[in-house]
Amino acid sequence: MPSFDIVSEFDQHEASNAIDQANREVQSRFDFKGVDASFALEGDKVQLEAEVDFQLKQMLDVLRNRLIARGIDARCMDIKDAQLSGVKARQEVVLKQGLDPAEAKDIVKRIKGSKLKVQAQIQGEKVRVTGKKRDDLQGVMALLRGEEGPELPLQFDNFRD
């Protein structure tokens, strides 16, 4: 029976490369000359550090552009509030991986509401979709990629025919 998995993940190595490129870009930009600004990747968290919060906003744009250039969907970024303390401004960006149970339930609800002849099951941090016809599975993919789909960076893995 044809099936595939719906996941939300990114390549950790590409994220590391994107952070390195963003650091290099900030070091070489004219508006950051003489400013102590940097990105630091710690697991799935990116720490942005600058002198003022205005620079943090510019750094977020640089980070978003670098992630997109490396093939990582920018919707995986969960941007926390900036913390301002005298001389430094810090901000944390969490790169989300995996589907939360609420997000997985929402995806299953959307699939069932589409009236396609498929079954969707939550399996940990992914959703497995099975159906008799390959066309129905491709219809589910189109549904989730379309405008009615969730605002999540979704990938479709493990397609079996």
mmCIF file of N, CA and C in Angstrom, residues 1 9 12 32 51 66 78 81 105 112 139 154 158:
data_model
loop_
_atom_site.group_PDB
_atom_site.id
_atom_site.type_symbol
_atom_site.label_atom_id
_atom_site.label_comp_id
_atom_site.label_asym_id
_atom_site.label_seq_id
_atom_site.Cartn_x
_atom_site.Cartn_y
_atom_site.Cartn_z
ATOM 1 N N MET A 1 0.840 -1.174 0.000
ATOM 2 C CA MET A 1 0.000 0.000 0.000
ATOM 3 C C MET A 1 0.896 1.252 0.000
ATOM 4 N N GLU A 9 11.709 19.078 9.414
ATOM 5 C CA GLU A 9 13.102 19.027 9.858
ATOM 6 C C GLU A 9 13.977 19.792 8.893
ATOM 7 N N GLN A 12 21.084 19.977 9.834
ATOM 8 C CA GLN A 12 21.852 20.680 10.874
ATOM 9 C C GLN A 12 23.157 21.246 10.314
ATOM 10 N N PHE A 32 27.931 47.645 10.080
ATOM 11 C CA PHE A 32 28.351 46.939 11.285
ATOM 12 C C PHE A 32 29.844 47.130 11.578
ATOM 13 N N GLU A 51 24.939 45.448 19.844
ATOM 14 C CA GLU A 51 24.975 46.540 20.814
ATOM 15 C C GLU A 51 23.591 47.138 21.066
ATOM 16 N N ARG A 66 20.290 33.971 4.801
ATOM 17 C CA ARG A 66 21.306 32.910 4.722
ATOM 18 C C ARG A 66 20.665 31.530 4.850
ATOM 19 N N ASP A 78 11.760 30.221 15.254
ATOM 20 C CA ASP A 78 10.898 30.694 16.335
ATOM 21 C C ASP A 78 11.674 31.804 17.043
ATOM 22 N N ASP A 81 11.806 37.095 22.185
ATOM 23 C CA ASP A 81 11.936 38.530 22.426
ATOM 24 C C ASP A 81 13.388 38.893 22.724
ATOM 25 N N LYS A 105 -1.948 16.906 15.012
ATOM 26 C CA LYS A 105 -3.408 16.738 15.027
ATOM 27 C C LYS A 105 -4.058 17.651 14.002
ATOM 28 N N LYS A 112 -8.229 14.695 6.851
ATOM 29 C CA LYS A 112 -9.548 14.056 6.937
ATOM 30 C C LYS A 112 -10.641 14.959 6.386
ATOM 31 N N GLY A 139 -2.350 14.157 -3.905
ATOM 32 C CA GLY A 139 -3.368 15.144 -3.572
ATOM 33 C C GLY A 139 -3.187 15.690 -2.163
ATOM 34 N N LEU A 154 7.110 21.886 5.956
ATOM 35 C CA LEU A 154 6.872 20.446 5.875
ATOM 36 C C LEU A 154 7.691 19.806 4.767
ATOM 37 N N ASN A 158 10.146 9.274 2.787
ATOM 38 C CA ASN A 158 9.860 7.850 2.867
ATOM 39 C C ASN A 158 8.678 7.434 1.991
#
